[in-house]
Coordinates of C-alpha atoms in Angstrom, one line a residue:
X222 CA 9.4 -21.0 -28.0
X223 CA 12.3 -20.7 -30.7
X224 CA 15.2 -23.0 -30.5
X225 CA 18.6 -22.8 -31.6
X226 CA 21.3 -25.3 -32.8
X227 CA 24.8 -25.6 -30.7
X228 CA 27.4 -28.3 -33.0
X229 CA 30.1 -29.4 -32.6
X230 CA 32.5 -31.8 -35.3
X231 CA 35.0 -33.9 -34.7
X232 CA 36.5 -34.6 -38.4
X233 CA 39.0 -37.6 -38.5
X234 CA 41.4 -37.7 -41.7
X235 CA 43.8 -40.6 -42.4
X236 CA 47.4 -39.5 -42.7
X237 CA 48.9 -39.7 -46.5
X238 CA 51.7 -41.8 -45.4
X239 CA 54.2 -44.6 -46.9
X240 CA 53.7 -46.8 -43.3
X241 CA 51.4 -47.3 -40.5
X242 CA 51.6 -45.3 -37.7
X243 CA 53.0 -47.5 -35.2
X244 CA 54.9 -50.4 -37.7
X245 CA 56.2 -50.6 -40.9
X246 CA 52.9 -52.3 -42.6
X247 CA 52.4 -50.0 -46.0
X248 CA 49.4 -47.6 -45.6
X249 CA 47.7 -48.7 -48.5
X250 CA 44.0 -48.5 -49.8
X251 CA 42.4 -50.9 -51.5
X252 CA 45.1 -54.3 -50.6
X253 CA 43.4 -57.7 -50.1
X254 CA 42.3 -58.2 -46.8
X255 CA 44.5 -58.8 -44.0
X256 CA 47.5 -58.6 -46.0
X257 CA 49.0 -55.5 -44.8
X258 CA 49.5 -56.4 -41.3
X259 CA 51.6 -57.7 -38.9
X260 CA 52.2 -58.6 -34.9
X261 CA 52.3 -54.8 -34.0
X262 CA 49.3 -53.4 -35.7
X263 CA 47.2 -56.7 -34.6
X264 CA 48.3 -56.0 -31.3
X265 CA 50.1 -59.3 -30.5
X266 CA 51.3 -59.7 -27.2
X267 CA 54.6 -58.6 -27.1
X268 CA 54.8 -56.3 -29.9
X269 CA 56.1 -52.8 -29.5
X270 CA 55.0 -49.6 -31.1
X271 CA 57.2 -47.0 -33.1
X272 CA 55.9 -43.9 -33.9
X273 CA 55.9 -42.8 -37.7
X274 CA 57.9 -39.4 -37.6
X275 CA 56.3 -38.4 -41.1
X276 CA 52.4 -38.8 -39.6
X277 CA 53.7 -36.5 -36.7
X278 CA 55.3 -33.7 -39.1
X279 CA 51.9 -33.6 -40.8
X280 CA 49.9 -33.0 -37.5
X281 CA 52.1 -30.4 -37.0
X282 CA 51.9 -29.1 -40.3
X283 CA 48.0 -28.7 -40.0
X284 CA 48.2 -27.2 -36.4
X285 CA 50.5 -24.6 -38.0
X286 CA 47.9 -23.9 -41.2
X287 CA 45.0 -23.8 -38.8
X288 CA 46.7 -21.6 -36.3
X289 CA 47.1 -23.6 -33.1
X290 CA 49.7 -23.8 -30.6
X291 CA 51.9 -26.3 -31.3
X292 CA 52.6 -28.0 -27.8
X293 CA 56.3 -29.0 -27.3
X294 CA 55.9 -31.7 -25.0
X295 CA 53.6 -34.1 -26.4
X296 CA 52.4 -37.9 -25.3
X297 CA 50.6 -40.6 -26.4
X298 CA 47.4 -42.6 -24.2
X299 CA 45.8 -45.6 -24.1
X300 CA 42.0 -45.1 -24.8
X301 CA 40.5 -48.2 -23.4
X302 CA 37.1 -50.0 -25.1
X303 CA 36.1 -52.5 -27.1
X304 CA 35.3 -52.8 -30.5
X305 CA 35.2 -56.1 -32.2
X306 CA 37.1 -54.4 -35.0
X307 CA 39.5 -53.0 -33.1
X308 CA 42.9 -55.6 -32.6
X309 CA 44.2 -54.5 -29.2
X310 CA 41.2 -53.4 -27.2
X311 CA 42.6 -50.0 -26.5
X312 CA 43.6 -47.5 -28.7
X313 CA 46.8 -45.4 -29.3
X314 CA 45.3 -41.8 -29.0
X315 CA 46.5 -38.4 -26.9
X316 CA 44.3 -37.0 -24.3
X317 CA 45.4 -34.6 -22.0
X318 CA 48.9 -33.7 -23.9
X319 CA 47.8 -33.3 -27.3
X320 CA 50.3 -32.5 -30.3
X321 CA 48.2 -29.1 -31.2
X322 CA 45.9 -27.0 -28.8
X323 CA 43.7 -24.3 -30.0
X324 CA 43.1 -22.3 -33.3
X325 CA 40.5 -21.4 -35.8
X326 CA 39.0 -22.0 -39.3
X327 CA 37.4 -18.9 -41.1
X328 CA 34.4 -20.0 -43.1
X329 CA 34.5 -18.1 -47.2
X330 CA 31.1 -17.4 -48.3
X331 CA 31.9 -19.4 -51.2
X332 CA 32.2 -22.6 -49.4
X333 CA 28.6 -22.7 -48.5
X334 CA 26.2 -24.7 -50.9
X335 CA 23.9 -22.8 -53.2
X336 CA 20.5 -23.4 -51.4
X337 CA 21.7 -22.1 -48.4
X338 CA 19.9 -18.7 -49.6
X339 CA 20.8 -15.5 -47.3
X340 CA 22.2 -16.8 -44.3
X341 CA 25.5 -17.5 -45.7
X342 CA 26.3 -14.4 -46.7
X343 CA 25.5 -12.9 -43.3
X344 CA 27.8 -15.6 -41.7
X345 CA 30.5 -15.3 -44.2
X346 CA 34.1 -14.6 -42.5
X347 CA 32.5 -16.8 -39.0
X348 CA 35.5 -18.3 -37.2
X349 CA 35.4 -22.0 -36.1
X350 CA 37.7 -22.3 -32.9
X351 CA 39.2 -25.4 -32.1
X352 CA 39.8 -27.5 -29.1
X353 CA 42.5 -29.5 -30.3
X354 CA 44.4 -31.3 -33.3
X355 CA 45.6 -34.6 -32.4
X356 CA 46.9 -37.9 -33.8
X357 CA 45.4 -41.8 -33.0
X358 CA 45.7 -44.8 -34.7
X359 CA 42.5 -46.0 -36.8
X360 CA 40.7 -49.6 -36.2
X361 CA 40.2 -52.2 -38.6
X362 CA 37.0 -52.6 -41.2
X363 CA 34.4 -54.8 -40.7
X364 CA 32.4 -56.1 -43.3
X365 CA 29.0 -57.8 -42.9
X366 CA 27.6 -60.4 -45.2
X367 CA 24.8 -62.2 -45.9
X368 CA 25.6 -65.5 -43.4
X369 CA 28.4 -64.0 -41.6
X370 CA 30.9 -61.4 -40.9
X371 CA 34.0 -60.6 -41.7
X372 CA 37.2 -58.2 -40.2
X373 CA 39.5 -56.7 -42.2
X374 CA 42.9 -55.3 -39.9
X375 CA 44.7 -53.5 -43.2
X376 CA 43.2 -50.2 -41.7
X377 CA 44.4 -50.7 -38.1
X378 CA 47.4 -48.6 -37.6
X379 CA 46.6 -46.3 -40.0
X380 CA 47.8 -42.4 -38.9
X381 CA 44.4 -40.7 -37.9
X382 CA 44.5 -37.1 -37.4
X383 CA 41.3 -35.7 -35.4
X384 CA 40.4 -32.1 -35.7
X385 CA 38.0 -31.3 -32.5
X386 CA 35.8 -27.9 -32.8
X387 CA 34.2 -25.8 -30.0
X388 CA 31.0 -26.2 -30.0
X389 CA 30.8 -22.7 -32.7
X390 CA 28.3 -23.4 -35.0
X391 CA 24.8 -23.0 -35.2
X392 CA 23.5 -25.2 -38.6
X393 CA 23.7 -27.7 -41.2
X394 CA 24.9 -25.0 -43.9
X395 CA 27.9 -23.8 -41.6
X396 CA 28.9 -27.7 -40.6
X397 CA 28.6 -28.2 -44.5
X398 CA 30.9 -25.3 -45.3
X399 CA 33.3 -25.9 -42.6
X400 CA 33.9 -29.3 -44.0
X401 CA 34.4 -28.0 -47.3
X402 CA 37.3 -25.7 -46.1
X403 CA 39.0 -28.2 -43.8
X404 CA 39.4 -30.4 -46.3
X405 CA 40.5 -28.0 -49.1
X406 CA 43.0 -27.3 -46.6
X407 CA 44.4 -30.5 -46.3
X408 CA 44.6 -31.1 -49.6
X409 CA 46.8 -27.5 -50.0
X410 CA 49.2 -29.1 -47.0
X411 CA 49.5 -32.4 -48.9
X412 CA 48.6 -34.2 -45.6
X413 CA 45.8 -36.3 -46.8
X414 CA 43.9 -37.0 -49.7
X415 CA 40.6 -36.3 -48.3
X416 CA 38.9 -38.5 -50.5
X417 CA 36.4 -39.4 -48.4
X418 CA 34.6 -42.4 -50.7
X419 CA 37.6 -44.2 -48.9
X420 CA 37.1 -43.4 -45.6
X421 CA 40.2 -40.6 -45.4
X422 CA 37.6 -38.1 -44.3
X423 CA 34.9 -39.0 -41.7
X424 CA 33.3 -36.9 -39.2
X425 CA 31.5 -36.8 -36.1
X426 CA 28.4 -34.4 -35.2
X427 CA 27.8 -33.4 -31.5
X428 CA 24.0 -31.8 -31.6
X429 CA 22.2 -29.9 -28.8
X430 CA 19.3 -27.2 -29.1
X431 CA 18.9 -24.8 -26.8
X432 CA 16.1 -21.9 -26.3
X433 CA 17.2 -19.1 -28.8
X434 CA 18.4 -16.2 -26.1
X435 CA 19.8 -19.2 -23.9
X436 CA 23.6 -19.5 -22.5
X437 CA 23.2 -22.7 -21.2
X438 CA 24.0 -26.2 -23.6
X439 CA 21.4 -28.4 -23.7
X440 CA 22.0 -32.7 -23.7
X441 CA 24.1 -33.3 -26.7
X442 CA 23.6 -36.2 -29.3
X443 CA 26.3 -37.8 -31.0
X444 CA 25.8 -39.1 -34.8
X445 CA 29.1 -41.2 -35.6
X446 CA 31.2 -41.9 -38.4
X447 CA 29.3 -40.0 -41.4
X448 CA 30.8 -40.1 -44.9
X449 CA 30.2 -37.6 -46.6
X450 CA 29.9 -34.2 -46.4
X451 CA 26.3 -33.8 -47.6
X452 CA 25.2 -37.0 -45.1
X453 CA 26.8 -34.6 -42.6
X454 CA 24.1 -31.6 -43.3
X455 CA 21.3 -34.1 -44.0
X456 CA 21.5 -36.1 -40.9
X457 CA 22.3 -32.3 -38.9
X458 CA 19.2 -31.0 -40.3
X459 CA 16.9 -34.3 -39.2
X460 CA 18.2 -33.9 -35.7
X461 CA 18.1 -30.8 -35.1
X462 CA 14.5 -30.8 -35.9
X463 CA 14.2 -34.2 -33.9
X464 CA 15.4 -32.4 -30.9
X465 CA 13.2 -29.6 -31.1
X466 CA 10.1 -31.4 -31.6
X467 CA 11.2 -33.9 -28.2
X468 CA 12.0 -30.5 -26.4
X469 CA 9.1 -29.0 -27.8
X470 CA 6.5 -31.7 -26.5
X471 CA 8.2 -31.5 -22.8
X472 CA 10.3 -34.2 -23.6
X473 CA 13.8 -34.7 -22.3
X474 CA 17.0 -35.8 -24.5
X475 CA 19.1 -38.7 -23.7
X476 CA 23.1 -38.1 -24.2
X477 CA 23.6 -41.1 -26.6
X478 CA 25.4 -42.0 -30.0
X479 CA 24.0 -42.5 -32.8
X480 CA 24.6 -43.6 -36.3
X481 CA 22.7 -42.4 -39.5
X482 CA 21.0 -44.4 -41.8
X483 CA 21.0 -42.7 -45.1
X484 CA 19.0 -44.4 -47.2
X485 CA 16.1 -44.1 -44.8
X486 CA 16.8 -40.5 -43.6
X487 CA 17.0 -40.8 -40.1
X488 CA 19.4 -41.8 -37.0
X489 CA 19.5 -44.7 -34.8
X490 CA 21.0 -44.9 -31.4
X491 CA 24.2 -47.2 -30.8
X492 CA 24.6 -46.7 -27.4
X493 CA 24.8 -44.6 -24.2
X494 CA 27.5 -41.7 -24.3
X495 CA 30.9 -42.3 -22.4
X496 CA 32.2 -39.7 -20.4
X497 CA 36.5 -39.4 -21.3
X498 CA 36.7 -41.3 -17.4
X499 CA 35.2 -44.8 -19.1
X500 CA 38.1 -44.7 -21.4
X501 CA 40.5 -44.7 -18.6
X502 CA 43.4 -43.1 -20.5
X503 CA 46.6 -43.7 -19.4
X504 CA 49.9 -42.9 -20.6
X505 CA 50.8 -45.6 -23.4
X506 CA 54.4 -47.4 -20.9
X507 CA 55.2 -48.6 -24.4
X508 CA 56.0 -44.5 -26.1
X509 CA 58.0 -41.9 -24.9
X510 CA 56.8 -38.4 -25.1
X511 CA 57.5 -36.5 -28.0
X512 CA 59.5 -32.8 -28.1
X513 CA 57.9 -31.2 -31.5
X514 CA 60.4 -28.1 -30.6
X515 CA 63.3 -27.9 -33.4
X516 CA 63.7 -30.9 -36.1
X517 CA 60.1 -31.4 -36.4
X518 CA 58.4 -28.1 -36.2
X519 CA 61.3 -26.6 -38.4
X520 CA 60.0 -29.3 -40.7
X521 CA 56.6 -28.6 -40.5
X522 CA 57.2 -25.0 -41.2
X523 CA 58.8 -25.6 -44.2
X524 CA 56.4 -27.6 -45.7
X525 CA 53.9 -24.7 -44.9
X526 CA 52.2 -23.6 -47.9
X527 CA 49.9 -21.1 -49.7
X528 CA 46.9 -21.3 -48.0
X529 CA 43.5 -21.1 -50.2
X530 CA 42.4 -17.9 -48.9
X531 CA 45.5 -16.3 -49.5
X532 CA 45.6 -18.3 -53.2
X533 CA 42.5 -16.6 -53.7
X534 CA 43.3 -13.3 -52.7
X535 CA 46.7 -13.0 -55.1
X536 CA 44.8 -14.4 -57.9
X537 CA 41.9 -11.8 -57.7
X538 CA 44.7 -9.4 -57.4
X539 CA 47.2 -10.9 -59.5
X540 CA 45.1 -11.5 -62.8
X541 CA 42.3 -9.6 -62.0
X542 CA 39.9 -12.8 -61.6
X543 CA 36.3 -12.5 -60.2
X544 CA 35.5 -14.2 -56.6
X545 CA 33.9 -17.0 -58.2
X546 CA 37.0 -17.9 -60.4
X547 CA 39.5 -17.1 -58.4
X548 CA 37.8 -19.6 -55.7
X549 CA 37.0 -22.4 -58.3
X550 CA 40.5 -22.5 -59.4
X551 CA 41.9 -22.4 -55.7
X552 CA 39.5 -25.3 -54.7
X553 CA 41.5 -27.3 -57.3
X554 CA 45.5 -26.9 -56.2
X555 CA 46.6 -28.7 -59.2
X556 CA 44.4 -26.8 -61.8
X557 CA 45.7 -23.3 -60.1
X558 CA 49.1 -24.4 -60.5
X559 CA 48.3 -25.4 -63.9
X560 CA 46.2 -22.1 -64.6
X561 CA 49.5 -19.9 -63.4
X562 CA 52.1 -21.5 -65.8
X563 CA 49.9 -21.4 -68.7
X564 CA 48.8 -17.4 -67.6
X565 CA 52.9 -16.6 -68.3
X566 CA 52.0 -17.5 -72.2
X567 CA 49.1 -15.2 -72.6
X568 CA 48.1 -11.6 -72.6
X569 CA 44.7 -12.2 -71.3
X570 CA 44.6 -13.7 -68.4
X571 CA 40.5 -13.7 -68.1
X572 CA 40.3 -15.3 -71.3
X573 CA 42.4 -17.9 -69.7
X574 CA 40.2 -18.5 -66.8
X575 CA 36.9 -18.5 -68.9
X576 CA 38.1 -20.9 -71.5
X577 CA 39.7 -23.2 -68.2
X578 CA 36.7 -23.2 -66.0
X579 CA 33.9 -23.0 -68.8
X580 CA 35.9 -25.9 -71.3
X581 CA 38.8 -27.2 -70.3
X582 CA 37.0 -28.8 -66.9
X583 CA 34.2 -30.5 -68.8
X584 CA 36.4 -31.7 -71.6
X585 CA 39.2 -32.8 -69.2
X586 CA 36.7 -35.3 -67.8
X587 CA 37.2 -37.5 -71.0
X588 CA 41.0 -37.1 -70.8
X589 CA 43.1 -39.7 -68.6
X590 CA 46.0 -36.5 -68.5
X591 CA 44.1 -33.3 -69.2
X592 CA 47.4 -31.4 -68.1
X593 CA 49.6 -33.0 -70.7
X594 CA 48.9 -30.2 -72.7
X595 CA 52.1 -27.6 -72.0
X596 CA 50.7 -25.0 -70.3
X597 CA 52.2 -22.5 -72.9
X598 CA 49.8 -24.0 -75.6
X599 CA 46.9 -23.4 -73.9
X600 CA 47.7 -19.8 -73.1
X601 CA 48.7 -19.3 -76.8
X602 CA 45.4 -20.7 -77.4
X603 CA 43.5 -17.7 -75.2
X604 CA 45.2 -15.2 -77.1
X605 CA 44.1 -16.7 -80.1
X606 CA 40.6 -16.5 -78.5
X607 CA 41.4 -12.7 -77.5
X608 CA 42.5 -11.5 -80.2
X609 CA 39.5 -12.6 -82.1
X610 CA 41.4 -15.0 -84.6
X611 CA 39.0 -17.8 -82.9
X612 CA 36.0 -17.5 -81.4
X613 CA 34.4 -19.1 -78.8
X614 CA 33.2 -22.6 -80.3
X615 CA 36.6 -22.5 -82.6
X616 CA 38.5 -21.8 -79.3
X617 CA 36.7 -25.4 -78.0
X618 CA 37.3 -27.1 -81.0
X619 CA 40.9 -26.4 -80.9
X620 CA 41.3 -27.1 -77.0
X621 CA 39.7 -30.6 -77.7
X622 CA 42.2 -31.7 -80.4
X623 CA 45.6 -30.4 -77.6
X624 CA 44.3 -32.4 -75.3
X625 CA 44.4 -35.6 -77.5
X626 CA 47.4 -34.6 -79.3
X627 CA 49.5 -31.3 -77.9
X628 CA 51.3 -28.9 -80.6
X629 CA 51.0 -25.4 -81.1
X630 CA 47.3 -24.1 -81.1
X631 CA 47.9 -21.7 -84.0
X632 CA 49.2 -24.6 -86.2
X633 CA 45.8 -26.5 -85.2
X634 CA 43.4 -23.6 -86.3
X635 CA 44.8 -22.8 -89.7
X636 CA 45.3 -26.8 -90.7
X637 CA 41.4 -27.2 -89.7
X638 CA 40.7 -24.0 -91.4
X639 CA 39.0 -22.9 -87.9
X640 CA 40.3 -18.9 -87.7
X641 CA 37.8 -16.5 -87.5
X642 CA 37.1 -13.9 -89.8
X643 CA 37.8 -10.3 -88.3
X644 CA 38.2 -8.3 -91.4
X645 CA 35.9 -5.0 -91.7
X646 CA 36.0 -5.2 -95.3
X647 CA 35.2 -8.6 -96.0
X648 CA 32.6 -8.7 -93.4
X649 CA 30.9 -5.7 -94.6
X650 CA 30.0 -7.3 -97.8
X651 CA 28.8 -10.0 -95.9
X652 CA 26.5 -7.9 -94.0
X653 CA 24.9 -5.9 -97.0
X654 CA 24.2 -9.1 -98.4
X655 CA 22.4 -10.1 -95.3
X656 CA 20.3 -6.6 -95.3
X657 CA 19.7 -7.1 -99.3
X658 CA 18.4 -11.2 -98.8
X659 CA 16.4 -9.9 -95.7
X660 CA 14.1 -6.9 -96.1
X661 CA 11.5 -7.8 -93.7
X662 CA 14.0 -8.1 -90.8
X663 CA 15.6 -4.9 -91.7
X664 CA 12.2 -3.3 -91.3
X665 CA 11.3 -4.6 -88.0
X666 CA 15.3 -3.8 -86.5
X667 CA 14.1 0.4 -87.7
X668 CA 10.6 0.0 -86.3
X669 CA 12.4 -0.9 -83.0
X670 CA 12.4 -4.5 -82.5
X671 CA 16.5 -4.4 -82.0
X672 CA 15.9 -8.4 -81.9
X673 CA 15.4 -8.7 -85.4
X674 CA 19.3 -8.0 -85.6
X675 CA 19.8 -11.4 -84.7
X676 CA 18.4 -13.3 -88.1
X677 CA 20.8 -11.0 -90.3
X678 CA 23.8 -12.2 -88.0
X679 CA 22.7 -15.6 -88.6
X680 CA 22.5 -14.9 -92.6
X681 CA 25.8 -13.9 -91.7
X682 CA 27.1 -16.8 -90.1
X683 CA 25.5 -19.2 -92.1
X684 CA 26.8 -17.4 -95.5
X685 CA 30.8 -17.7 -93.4
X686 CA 30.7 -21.1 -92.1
X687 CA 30.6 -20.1 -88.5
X688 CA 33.9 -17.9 -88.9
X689 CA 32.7 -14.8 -89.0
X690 CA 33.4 -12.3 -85.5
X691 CA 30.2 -12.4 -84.2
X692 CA 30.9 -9.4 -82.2
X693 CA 32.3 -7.7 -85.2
X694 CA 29.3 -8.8 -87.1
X695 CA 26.8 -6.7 -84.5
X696 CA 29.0 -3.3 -84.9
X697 CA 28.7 -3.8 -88.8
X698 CA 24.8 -4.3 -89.2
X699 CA 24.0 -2.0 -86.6
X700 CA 26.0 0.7 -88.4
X701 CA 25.0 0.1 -92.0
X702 CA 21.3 -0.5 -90.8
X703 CA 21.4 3.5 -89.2
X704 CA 22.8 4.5 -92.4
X705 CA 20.7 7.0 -93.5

């Protein structure tokens, strides 16, 4: 029998916010322990919660990019259980009156990983529905040593926005590129760094297989609190084919959490599933329900920006970019921006694109402030590589030396002595030396090996310092070499 994969993610991001969301502790990563806390976000008796308008804008904000229906009555719940990292016991979370109900994420072919062969482009364009978007509080840290352990409350209170998914796709490659375009939108609504190597992005994996032909969900599995985005499709894919093997051998699976263990490539149970009735929720006495209708939603709304599929769309269209650049440079909001200002300086807006994605992005890793460069330099500097006054490895050369010390790109290549020669004239006597110093090339090139071409542009090249149009250099020899 053939089985199928039903998933389901629950993707938690933390907030970019000045304060908690309950207190005014600063929402900061990275503090010394326990010293961004206080009586309300350790949940001291007595203490009262106020909720921090700027994390609720931004739940908002992503209900409105993700299409959901923004609720406008809204309330916050006690979710009751313990955790030894968390302060209170319960947990400020919504259940029943969430702040965003519904929508949908599309998944871009271009957001799946390169080894995901065919399949991708078949499911290209899938929709992702969601159950809901809503906002909690996050627990503390706890930190296990080699005699003890250790709790650290700087992330309790942080703003936690969940993002709850039907139960829509089918295998690690979709889960993998539905990450990938949640967080890409995040980062274009500014709501969240996403940077998931400190916990600002973590996810949850519900996993059930069912016979392929089947309506009917089989016993889900629950793998909490993965990382990262490839632990996401690795621990999916050893599941999944856990499951089926159990199922397989008439075995039956338990509804359970699990965690995933990396390093050793496999998962390991935590616990027995709750059902949402052993949190007992209850309305939290201490918050009053929130109207998102006028002052916040207007808010939201505009804050709402260019979203990356449509970014990707007007830059195909705009500059006449290919798929792959146009999505590359829309995956990067900053470097788009940056691409657009400096594509007002040039005529060539391709050349632009190859020499950003192709050199500016590898040299910029050696650069604390790659973007120092004005933006008009660097599109002089593609019509300099356009043109054909520089070419390709001058054009590098030159991009190098902005980036550690900006000026005008033309003033660079003529100090360095780095233009290009594109003369006919002068190139031509370049090239009947080459077919002079070379006769054994020249006879091979007529006897048909068109390779052969290649040593006399090296003569060439060698004989002009590496200035020479290579292009140029091809028309010249293949011309004189027909010559009669």
């Amino acid at each position: 029998m053939t089985y199928e994969a039903v998933i389901g993610l629950e993707v938690h991001v933390q907030l970019k916010t000045a304060t908690k969301l309950f207190c005014g502790c600063r929402n900061e990563f990275g503090a010394e322990p326990n010293s961004r806390v206080c009586p309300v976000c350790l949940g001291l008796p007595g203490a009262l919660p106020v909720p921090n308008e700027a994390a609720v804008i931004q739940t908002i904000l992503t209900g409105l990019m993700m299409g959901s229906s923004i609720r406008p009555r809204a309330k916050f719940d006690r979710k009751n259980y313990f955790y030894p990292d968390m302060p209170k016991n319960y947990q400020i979370s919504q259940y029943d009156q969430p702040l965003c109900l519904g929508g949908e994420v599309s998944l871009p072919v271009l957001a799946f990983p390169k080894d995901a062969q065919k399949e991708p482009q078949a499911l290209a364009g899938k929709k992702v529905r969601l159950v809901r978007i809503h906002l909690e509080e996050d627990v503390g840290k706890s930190f296990h040593l080699e005699n003890c352990s250790g709790i650290d409350f700087n992330r309790a209170g942080t703003p936690l926005m969940e993002i709850v998914t039907e139960a829509d796709l089918t295998t690690p490659e979709e889960a993998f590129a539905l990450l990938t375009t949640i967080r890409e939108i995040l980062r274009y609504g500014k709501v969240s760094d996403v940077d998931m190597e400190k916990g600002q992005l973590r996810c949850d994996v519900n996993i059930s297989v069912r016979p392929v032909g089947t309506e009917a969900f089989g016993t889900k599995r629950e793998i909490k609190n993965l990382n990262s985005i490839s632990a996401v499709r690795r621990a999916l894919k050893h599941e999944i084919q856990s499951q089926i093997e159990l199922v397989s051998s008439g075995g039956t699976v338990v509804q359970e959490t699990l965690r995933w263990d990396d390093a050793r490539g496999e998962t390991i149970p935590m616990r027995t599933k709750e059902q949402a009735h052993d949190y007992r929720y209850f309305p939290d006495p201490d918050l009053l329900p929130i109207r998102t209708e006028g002052r916040l939603r207007t808010e939201a709304e505009r804050r709402m920006p260019e979203l990356p599929e449509t970014k990707k769309s007007r830059l195909r269209e705009t500059y006449g970019l290919s798929e792959y650049q146009a999505s590359v440079l829309a995956s990067d909001p900053p470097l788009a921006d940056y691409f657009e200002k400096a594509a007002r300086s040039t005529r060539n807006p391709l050349t632009l694109a190859n020499l950003t994605l192709n050199d500016y992005l590898a040299l910029r890793q050696d650069s604390p402030d790659p973007m120092s460069i004005p933006p008009e330099y660097f599109g002089q500097l593609a019509d300099l590589v356009s043109d054909g006054t520089l070419n390709s490895r001058q054009g590098r050369e030159v991009l190098a030396i902005l980036i550690q010390a900006p000026r005008p790109p033309k003033e660079i290549a003529q100090e360095r002595g780095l233009t290009q020669i594109s003369d006919s004239q002068v190139l031509e006597e370049f090239c009947r030396e080459a077919i002079a110093a070379n006769p054994k090339s020249v006879a091979d090139f007529k006897g048909g090996k068109a390779a052969a071409i290649n040593s006399l542009k090296g003569f060439v090249m060698k004989k002009t310092r590496g200035q020479a149009n290579p292009q140029r250099i091809h028309e010249l020899l293949e011309s004189l070499l027909r010559e009669p």
